[in-house]
Amino acid sequence: MTNASGSDLQSAVSQILEREQSKPLPSPSSLDMRLWDLRRDLRKRLQPMFAEGAFDLNKVNEALTHHHDDVTRILEEQKAQADTDFAARIRQSRESIENSRRVYKYVGGKPLIITPIAVDTAATIWVSPLEVSMEPHREAFNNWAKFLYGDNVDTAFKTVSISFYFAWKNDSNYYAVINAKTDLISQGNCTARAVPGTIFGGAVSLSLNASLTVHIGATTINYYGSQTASVASLYASTWGDIVGGDSQTKTQYVDRTSSLSCPNILVKDGEWVLFQVSLTSTYWIDGGSVLLNFEGDYHVNCPVLTVELLTSPTATGNLSAINPTIHP
């Protein structure tokens, strides 16, 4: 069994956390937020027209046309930004694929012995955003977190996540090829509640997803399909009061084990690998609220992360055959 400890581990974990925190969060200037603002502006324009009873159809059409033109303009402005973001994701995927290519350069076509190594204690447990109250617990084969989170403020996009970080170091003098596997156990309940306005109805959408992200040096590996899994999805909506709308509440009880894995990871000698196992909620609110209840008898649990060390039965694990100029 491998337990993470030591000052060099603290440094490795801190570097990754600082890098993750430095990544920009969705901002009011994002496409979702700008379109959200337009939708709310349209609602403000139309509501007085409907409230008058005998509304002017020409004014309604004028407001809808204005809204359509604004949406078209914003979508065109965002096109270049979307291309830039997509290019960044392509670069990240290429780094991950390059890591896999180096793996196959060494082990491709060879029989391998798999040695399982249990990383049984999380190096740290992290919540985002930081203001979310969480009760973490780290212990061999017993790593869990409890939290309760609610929001009733209209928003176009928001995320809340609990992450378990496990660390493993290649203590050999050679490159190592590893796979990573883990189970994330999510037990709790989540609620989406839509509340009607006077004229327009409310709507709320919420999803929960599990993920395994591998951080190694400057490379982040998260492009394998086996690294993500859906946990829950809810949607609630209602009509406005004027047409008899009433509050609608959707609750989903969660008892899900998500099996996550990442194959073909090449690790330099003396290098730390950080494995981030996360439960992430993504939601939007347009008149209503969300609630995530993972406290009391509920919790999110990641007992252990297994590192599978791949070695040739006829070799000592020496990867020196790899050209040093293609080190990750």
XYZ file of C-alpha atoms in Angstrom:
328
model
C 0.000 0.000 0.000
C 1.162 3.502 -0.783
C 0.335 6.412 1.454
C 1.109 9.948 0.377
C 3.381 11.828 2.773
C 6.433 14.065 2.861
C 7.349 17.631 2.007
C 7.976 16.833 -1.673
C 4.403 15.516 -1.901
C 3.073 18.677 -0.255
C 4.923 20.714 -2.847
C 3.622 18.587 -5.746
C 0.032 18.827 -4.515
C 0.300 22.580 -3.909
C 1.599 23.181 -7.425
C -1.304 21.303 -9.001
C -3.912 23.002 -6.801
C -2.466 26.438 -7.569
C -2.532 25.639 -11.273
C -6.135 24.459 -11.132
C -7.232 27.494 -9.101
C -5.540 29.849 -11.547
C -7.708 28.605 -14.411
C -10.399 31.173 -15.279
C -13.924 30.394 -14.103
C -16.989 31.136 -16.241
C -17.420 34.915 -16.179
C -20.270 37.318 -16.922
C -18.710 37.893 -20.334
C -19.028 34.223 -21.305
C -21.436 33.214 -24.048
C -23.855 31.544 -21.621
C -24.005 34.578 -19.374
C -24.471 37.054 -22.223
C -27.285 35.020 -23.740
C -28.764 34.690 -20.256
C -28.745 38.461 -19.859
C -30.522 38.854 -23.201
C -33.207 36.388 -22.176
C -33.871 38.272 -18.950
C -33.895 41.579 -20.833
C -36.521 40.165 -23.211
C -38.616 39.094 -20.236
C -38.479 42.638 -18.804
C -39.583 44.060 -22.141
C -42.467 41.649 -22.659
C -43.867 41.496 -19.145
C -45.415 45.023 -19.151
C -46.966 44.315 -22.562
C -48.712 41.184 -21.293
C -49.674 42.843 -18.022
C -51.648 45.483 -19.923
C -54.142 42.810 -21.008
C -54.746 44.158 -24.506
C -51.142 44.095 -25.680
C -49.816 45.486 -28.941
C -48.733 42.619 -31.198
C -46.478 44.945 -33.198
C -44.571 45.874 -30.040
C -44.201 42.202 -29.152
C -42.834 41.374 -32.599
C -40.470 44.346 -32.407
C -39.100 43.142 -29.068
C -38.655 39.585 -30.387
C -36.885 40.842 -33.512
C -34.553 42.989 -31.419
C -33.783 39.991 -29.222
C -33.052 37.782 -32.245
C -30.673 40.384 -33.694
C -28.799 40.674 -30.372
C -28.429 36.893 -30.105
C -27.114 36.651 -33.672
C -24.572 39.410 -33.016
C -23.289 37.782 -29.808
C -22.973 34.368 -31.454
C -20.879 35.903 -34.224
C -18.665 37.699 -31.694
C -18.152 34.493 -29.737
C -17.143 32.482 -32.776
C -13.501 33.544 -32.621
C -13.352 32.934 -28.855
C -14.868 29.471 -29.306
C -12.185 28.658 -31.883
C -9.502 29.755 -29.404
C -10.962 27.652 -26.570
C -11.276 24.643 -28.862
C -7.652 25.038 -29.945
C -6.594 24.941 -26.275
C -8.567 21.735 -25.730
C -6.964 20.209 -28.830
C -3.501 21.035 -27.466
C -4.378 19.381 -24.159
C -5.655 16.266 -25.941
C -2.513 16.118 -28.057
C -0.363 16.233 -24.914
C -2.335 13.286 -23.524
C -2.071 11.379 -26.795
C 1.668 12.080 -26.936
C 1.990 10.565 -23.478
C 0.217 7.433 -24.751
C 2.428 7.328 -27.845
C 5.529 7.209 -25.678
C 3.976 4.370 -23.688
C 3.401 2.247 -26.800
C 6.932 3.009 -27.981
C 8.140 1.033 -24.981
C 5.493 -1.594 -24.196
C 3.728 -2.036 -27.535
C 3.528 -5.711 -28.546
C 5.248 -6.977 -25.391
C 3.854 -9.267 -22.687
C 3.455 -7.362 -19.451
C 3.179 -8.100 -15.765
C 0.670 -5.900 -13.909
C 1.527 -5.064 -10.308
C -1.363 -3.387 -8.433
C -0.389 -0.691 -5.940
C -3.045 0.628 -3.557
C -2.906 4.372 -2.923
C -5.283 4.087 -0.001
C -5.192 7.528 1.622
C -6.080 10.773 -0.123
C -3.372 13.439 -0.036
C -6.084 16.078 0.352
C -9.810 16.619 -0.215
C -10.829 19.845 -1.900
C -14.114 21.676 -2.390
C -14.888 24.322 -5.001
C -16.023 27.007 -4.470
C -14.159 27.312 -1.189
C -17.101 28.860 0.653
C -19.019 25.573 0.460
C -19.048 23.946 3.896
C -17.521 20.459 3.816
C -16.589 17.796 6.358
C -13.620 15.811 4.943
C -12.113 12.594 6.274
C -8.869 10.928 5.137
C -7.966 7.440 6.258
C -6.661 4.254 4.643
C -9.505 2.820 2.540
C -11.904 5.294 4.178
C -11.742 8.644 2.390
C -15.016 10.554 2.354
C -16.590 14.002 2.371
C -19.971 15.302 3.537
C -21.511 18.562 2.375
C -24.802 20.426 2.023
C -25.198 23.075 -0.652
C -28.143 25.155 -1.824
C -28.657 28.058 -4.211
C -31.748 30.080 -5.171
C -30.108 32.890 -7.157
C -30.766 32.973 -10.892
C -27.615 32.036 -12.765
C -26.776 30.912 -16.284
C -24.030 28.500 -15.245
C -22.433 27.381 -11.999
C -20.463 24.388 -10.742
C -19.821 22.854 -7.335
C -17.310 20.038 -6.922
C -15.748 17.780 -4.309
C -12.330 16.388 -5.287
C -10.185 13.667 -3.746
C -6.496 13.968 -4.635
C -4.337 10.830 -4.551
C -0.607 10.934 -5.237
C 1.931 8.363 -6.419
C 5.642 8.815 -7.042
C 7.850 6.841 -9.395
C 10.691 6.062 -6.991
C 12.648 4.038 -9.535
C 15.542 5.264 -11.666
C 13.566 4.491 -14.821
C 10.440 5.574 -16.574
C 7.276 3.816 -15.388
C 4.138 2.889 -17.327
C 0.974 2.801 -15.223
C -2.799 2.558 -15.384
C -5.077 4.147 -12.774
C -8.428 2.848 -11.505
C -10.834 3.947 -8.807
C -14.470 3.873 -7.678
C -16.306 7.014 -6.593
C -19.326 6.247 -4.396
C -21.990 8.964 -4.329
C -24.801 8.618 -1.799
C -27.188 11.517 -1.216
C -30.026 13.374 -2.867
C -30.345 16.403 -5.100
C -33.330 18.646 -5.731
C -34.303 21.066 -8.489
C -37.287 23.350 -7.760
C -38.882 25.662 -10.329
C -40.962 28.613 -9.120
C -43.409 30.484 -11.402
C -43.290 34.220 -12.012
C -46.349 36.330 -12.656
C -46.148 36.037 -16.445
C -43.345 33.590 -17.189
C -42.579 30.216 -15.691
C -39.399 29.145 -13.930
C -36.942 26.468 -14.941
C -33.995 24.738 -13.253
C -31.497 22.199 -14.581
C -28.959 20.231 -12.514
C -26.540 17.422 -13.345
C -23.989 15.391 -11.380
C -20.923 13.803 -12.959
C -17.966 11.791 -11.676
C -14.511 12.179 -13.184
C -10.894 11.062 -12.890
C -8.277 13.585 -14.036
C -4.561 12.800 -14.127
C -2.020 15.572 -13.530
C 1.561 14.740 -14.454
C 4.065 17.541 -14.798
C 2.488 20.185 -17.020
C 0.236 17.611 -18.696
C -3.403 17.011 -17.781
C -4.954 13.758 -19.027
C -8.753 13.761 -19.164
C -9.732 12.758 -22.696
C -10.457 9.014 -22.223
C -14.142 8.090 -22.150
C -13.486 5.895 -19.100
C -12.518 8.975 -17.088
C -16.062 10.365 -16.771
C -19.462 8.996 -15.765
C -22.930 10.481 -15.343
C -24.342 10.264 -11.806
C -27.663 12.165 -11.917
C -29.658 14.631 -14.025
C -32.720 16.714 -13.081
C -34.886 19.293 -14.811
C -37.886 21.139 -13.367
C -40.058 23.757 -15.091
C -43.413 25.468 -14.638
C -45.774 27.954 -16.298
C -46.359 31.499 -15.080
C -49.007 32.353 -12.472
C -51.186 34.023 -15.089
C -51.831 30.655 -16.754
C -52.093 28.611 -13.572
C -48.471 27.651 -13.113
C -47.416 26.114 -9.801
C -44.073 25.231 -8.215
C -42.537 21.993 -9.444
C -39.959 20.035 -7.454
C -37.853 17.181 -8.790
C -35.772 15.141 -6.337
C -33.423 12.313 -7.206
C -31.925 10.001 -4.597
C -28.399 9.045 -5.541
C -26.732 5.735 -4.722
C -24.204 5.332 -7.498
C -20.756 3.770 -7.765
C -18.829 5.233 -10.701
C -15.933 3.088 -11.919
C -13.310 5.368 -13.458
C -10.006 4.576 -15.112
C -7.160 6.052 -17.129
C -4.746 3.809 -19.056
C -1.264 4.303 -20.485
C 0.365 6.921 -18.272
C 4.101 7.438 -18.683
C 5.874 8.738 -15.572
C 9.449 9.989 -15.445
C 11.772 8.683 -12.756
C 11.342 10.634 -9.537
C 8.120 12.261 -10.756
C 4.852 12.653 -8.852
C 1.479 11.896 -10.417
C -1.633 13.464 -8.926
C -5.004 11.784 -9.475
C -8.068 14.000 -9.043
C -11.308 12.106 -8.406
C -14.266 14.490 -8.473
C -18.017 14.694 -8.096
C -19.140 17.834 -9.930
C -22.563 19.438 -10.039
C -23.354 21.787 -12.919
C -26.600 23.756 -12.844
C -28.534 26.796 -14.002
C -31.496 28.553 -12.381
C -34.137 30.748 -13.995
C -36.671 31.141 -11.198
C -36.170 28.437 -8.580
C -33.497 26.705 -6.500
C -31.171 23.703 -6.237
C -30.151 21.604 -3.240
C -27.339 19.063 -2.926
C -27.602 16.981 0.242
C -24.589 14.785 0.988
C -24.463 15.188 4.776
C -25.766 13.219 7.752
C -26.103 9.596 6.648
C -25.064 10.610 3.118
C -21.549 11.157 1.799
C -19.194 10.985 -1.181
C -16.632 8.218 -0.757
C -13.444 7.316 -2.637
C -11.907 4.416 -0.671
C -8.755 3.840 -2.728
C -7.052 4.553 -6.020
C -5.220 1.650 -7.631
C -2.070 2.218 -9.654
C -1.284 -0.676 -11.992
C 2.449 -0.809 -12.705
C 3.194 -2.428 -16.063
C 6.543 -4.199 -16.465
C 7.994 -6.733 -18.864
C 8.683 -10.173 -17.319
C 12.080 -10.212 -19.064
C 13.149 -6.693 -18.144
C 13.803 -4.644 -15.038
C 11.528 -1.858 -16.070
C 14.383 0.107 -17.652
C 12.865 2.507 -20.134
C 16.215 3.925 -21.172
C 15.528 2.697 -24.689
C 13.254 5.692 -25.027
C 15.042 8.585 -26.637
C 15.635 11.155 -23.858
C 14.734 13.915 -26.284
C 11.088 12.860 -26.103
C 10.783 13.010 -22.349
C 7.350 14.243 -21.258
